[in-house]
PDB file of C-alpha atoms in Angstrom:
ATOM      1  CA  MET O  55      12.899  -1.270 -10.565  1.00 48.00           C
ATOM      2  CA  ILE O  56      10.540  -4.237 -10.252  1.00 57.00           C
ATOM      3  CA  PHE O  57       9.719  -3.250  -6.655  1.00 57.00           C
ATOM      4  CA  ILE O  58       8.807   0.299  -7.718  1.00 59.00           C
ATOM      5  CA  ARG O  59       6.632  -1.049 -10.539  1.00 64.00           C
ATOM      6  CA  LYS O  60       4.806  -3.404  -8.148  1.00 66.00           C
ATOM      7  CA  THR O  61       4.398  -0.594  -5.650  1.00 69.00           C
ATOM      8  CA  ALA O  62       2.908   1.624  -8.340  1.00 68.00           C
ATOM      9  CA  TRP O  63       0.462  -1.115  -9.379  1.00 68.00           C
ATOM     10  CA  LEU O  64      -0.508  -1.712  -5.759  1.00 68.00           C
ATOM     11  CA  PHE O  65      -1.087   2.022  -5.278  1.00 68.00           C
ATOM     12  CA  LEU O  66      -3.168   2.186  -8.467  1.00 66.00           C
ATOM     13  CA  LEU O  67      -5.259  -0.817  -7.416  1.00 67.00           C
ATOM     14  CA  ALA O  68      -5.940   0.797  -4.045  1.00 68.00           C
ATOM     15  CA  LEU O  69      -7.069   4.006  -5.717  1.00 64.00           C
ATOM     16  CA  ILE O  70      -9.371   2.157  -8.094  1.00 65.00           C
ATOM     17  CA  LEU O  71     -10.899  -0.068  -5.421  1.00 60.00           C
ATOM     18  CA  PHE O  72     -11.476   2.548  -2.755  1.00 60.00           C
ATOM     19  CA  ALA O  73     -12.040   5.747  -4.714  1.00 56.00           C
ATOM     20  CA  SER O  74     -14.709   4.203  -6.925  1.00 54.00           C
ATOM     21  CA  GLY O  75     -16.883   3.187  -3.971  1.00 54.00           C
ATOM     22  CA  CYS O  76     -16.758  -0.548  -4.627  1.00 49.00           C
ATOM     23  CA  ARG O  77     -19.911  -2.189  -3.257  1.00 55.00           C
ATOM     24  CA  CYS O  78     -18.268  -5.533  -2.688  1.00 61.00           C
ATOM     25  CA  GLN O  79     -15.744  -4.221  -0.173  1.00 70.00           C
ATOM     26  CA  ARG O  80     -15.007  -7.600   1.363  1.00 72.00           C
ATOM     27  CA  ASN O  81     -13.823  -8.968  -1.989  1.00 76.00           C
ATOM     28  CA  ALA O  82     -11.824  -5.792  -2.570  1.00 76.00           C
ATOM     29  CA  TYR O  83     -10.171  -6.116   0.844  1.00 78.00           C
ATOM     30  CA  ASP O  84      -9.320  -9.749   0.207  1.00 82.00           C
ATOM     31  CA  ALA O  85      -7.818  -8.940  -3.200  1.00 83.00           C
ATOM     32  CA  LEU O  86      -5.833  -6.030  -1.797  1.00 83.00           C
ATOM     33  CA  LEU O  87      -4.488  -8.046   1.125  1.00 84.00           C
ATOM     34  CA  ALA O  88      -3.547 -10.888  -1.236  1.00 87.00           C
ATOM     35  CA  MET O  89      -1.623  -8.433  -3.432  1.00 85.00           C
ATOM     36  CA  MET O  90       0.137  -7.071  -0.368  1.00 85.00           C
ATOM     37  CA  GLU O  91       1.095 -10.607   0.705  1.00 86.00           C
ATOM     38  CA  ASN O  92       2.461 -11.316  -2.783  1.00 86.00           C
ATOM     39  CA  THR O  93       4.454  -8.080  -2.727  1.00 83.00           C
ATOM     40  CA  VAL O  94       5.939  -8.989   0.660  1.00 84.00           C
ATOM     41  CA  ASN O  95       6.789 -12.511  -0.526  1.00 85.00           C
ATOM     42  CA  GLU O  96       8.430 -11.313  -3.749  1.00 84.00           C
ATOM     43  CA  ALA O  97       9.933  -7.952  -2.767  1.00 78.00           C
ATOM     44  CA  GLY O  98       9.736  -8.106   1.077  1.00 77.00           C
ATOM     45  CA  PRO O  99      10.030  -7.373   3.949  1.00 86.00           C
ATOM     46  CA  GLY O 100       6.916  -5.280   4.688  1.00 86.00           C
ATOM     47  CA  VAL O 101       4.191  -3.106   3.184  1.00 84.00           C
ATOM     48  CA  VAL O 102       1.971  -0.377   4.656  1.00 85.00           C
ATOM     49  CA  LEU O 103      -0.849   1.032   2.537  1.00 84.00           C
ATOM     50  CA  TYR O 104      -3.012   4.048   3.397  1.00 83.00           C
ATOM     51  CA  THR O 105      -6.247   4.785   1.539  1.00 81.00           C
ATOM     52  CA  ASN O 106      -8.831   7.507   1.974  1.00 82.00           C
ATOM     53  CA  GLY O 107     -12.042   7.364  -0.033  1.00 77.00           C
ATOM     54  CA  PRO O 108     -15.356   9.197   0.228  1.00 80.00           C
ATOM     55  CA  GLN O 109     -17.337   6.055   1.041  1.00 76.00           C
ATOM     56  CA  SER O 110     -14.722   3.881   2.720  1.00 75.00           C
ATOM     57  CA  GLY O 111     -13.008   6.598   4.770  1.00 83.00           C
ATOM     58  CA  GLU O 112      -9.455   6.330   6.025  1.00 86.00           C
ATOM     59  CA  GLN O 113      -8.026   2.835   6.069  1.00 85.00           C
ATOM     60  CA  VAL O 114      -4.530   1.557   6.774  1.00 87.00           C
ATOM     61  CA  PHE O 115      -3.319  -1.939   5.922  1.00 88.00           C
ATOM     62  CA  ALA O 116      -0.025  -3.555   6.964  1.00 88.00           C
ATOM     63  CA  ARG O 117       1.642  -6.835   6.020  1.00 88.00           C
ATOM     64  CA  GLY O 118       5.097  -8.319   6.530  1.00 88.00           C
ATOM     65  CA  VAL O 119       7.831  -7.658   9.073  1.00 89.00           C
ATOM     66  CA  ALA O 120       9.276  -4.361  10.279  1.00 85.00           C
ATOM     67  CA  ASP O 121      12.397  -5.831  11.898  1.00 83.00           C
ATOM     68  CA  GLN O 122      13.772  -8.959  10.270  1.00 84.00           C
ATOM     69  CA  GLU O 123      16.267  -9.687  13.061  1.00 88.00           C
ATOM     70  CA  ARG O 124      13.558  -9.777  15.741  1.00 90.00           C
ATOM     71  CA  ASN O 125      10.781 -10.925  13.364  1.00 87.00           C
ATOM     72  CA  MET O 126       8.517  -8.063  14.479  1.00 88.00           C
ATOM     73  CA  ALA O 127       5.404  -7.559  12.371  1.00 87.00           C
ATOM     74  CA  VAL O 128       4.696  -4.301  10.560  1.00 86.00           C
ATOM     75  CA  ARG O 129       2.042  -2.295  12.361  1.00 85.00           C
ATOM     76  CA  THR O 130      -0.020   0.543  10.975  1.00 82.00           C
ATOM     77  CA  VAL O 131       1.443   2.943  13.556  1.00 82.00           C
ATOM     78  CA  ASN O 132       5.090   2.255  12.640  1.00 76.00           C
ATOM     79  CA  HIS O 133       7.168   5.128  11.295  1.00 76.00           C
ATOM     80  CA  PHE O 134       8.975   4.374   8.070  1.00 66.00           C
ATOM     81  CA  ARG O 135      11.100   6.251   5.578  1.00 69.00           C
ATOM     82  CA  ILE O 136       9.973   6.340   1.993  1.00 69.00           C
ATOM     83  CA  GLY O 137      12.985   8.195   0.657  1.00 70.00           C
ATOM     84  CA  GLY O 138      12.769   9.628  -2.827  1.00 73.00           C
ATOM     85  CA  LEU O 139       9.728   7.634  -3.922  1.00 72.00           C
ATOM     86  CA  THR O 140       7.344  10.498  -3.227  1.00 76.00           C
ATOM     87  CA  LYS O 141       9.224  12.981  -5.405  1.00 80.00           C
ATOM     88  CA  ALA O 142       7.693  11.610  -8.602  1.00 80.00           C
ATOM     89  CA  TYR O 143       4.179  11.561  -7.122  1.00 76.00           C
ATOM     90  CA  ILE O 144       4.407  15.096  -5.740  1.00 78.00           C
ATOM     91  CA  SER O 145       5.898  16.520  -8.932  1.00 82.00           C
ATOM     92  CA  THR O 146       3.098  14.909 -10.950  1.00 83.00           C
ATOM     93  CA  LEU O 147       0.486  16.469  -8.668  1.00 78.00           C
ATOM     94  CA  VAL O 148       2.141  19.880  -8.871  1.00 84.00           C
ATOM     95  CA  LEU O 149       2.333  19.752 -12.667  1.00 85.00           C
ATOM     96  CA  GLN O 150      -1.331  18.841 -12.988  1.00 79.00           C
TER      97      GLN O 150
END
């Protein structure tokens, strides 16, 4: 439950930072990457975040490891399963 809550906050922060057209993008990137590092350290093992804003365009960030046995880093081109997490997001969009 804590992981889902942190994921939701991370998603919300990304929307706020990139959808609002933040002028200080470097500070926003640093804050976002720091939050991703904290999420990996506390909830591990890896995080991939995709954003798409009118001024910043498409951006993909990755932190952590994709394979813990081989200690392979997460890359932005990795495929990953998100399971049932998207059901709540999609149903909210449909109901709006």
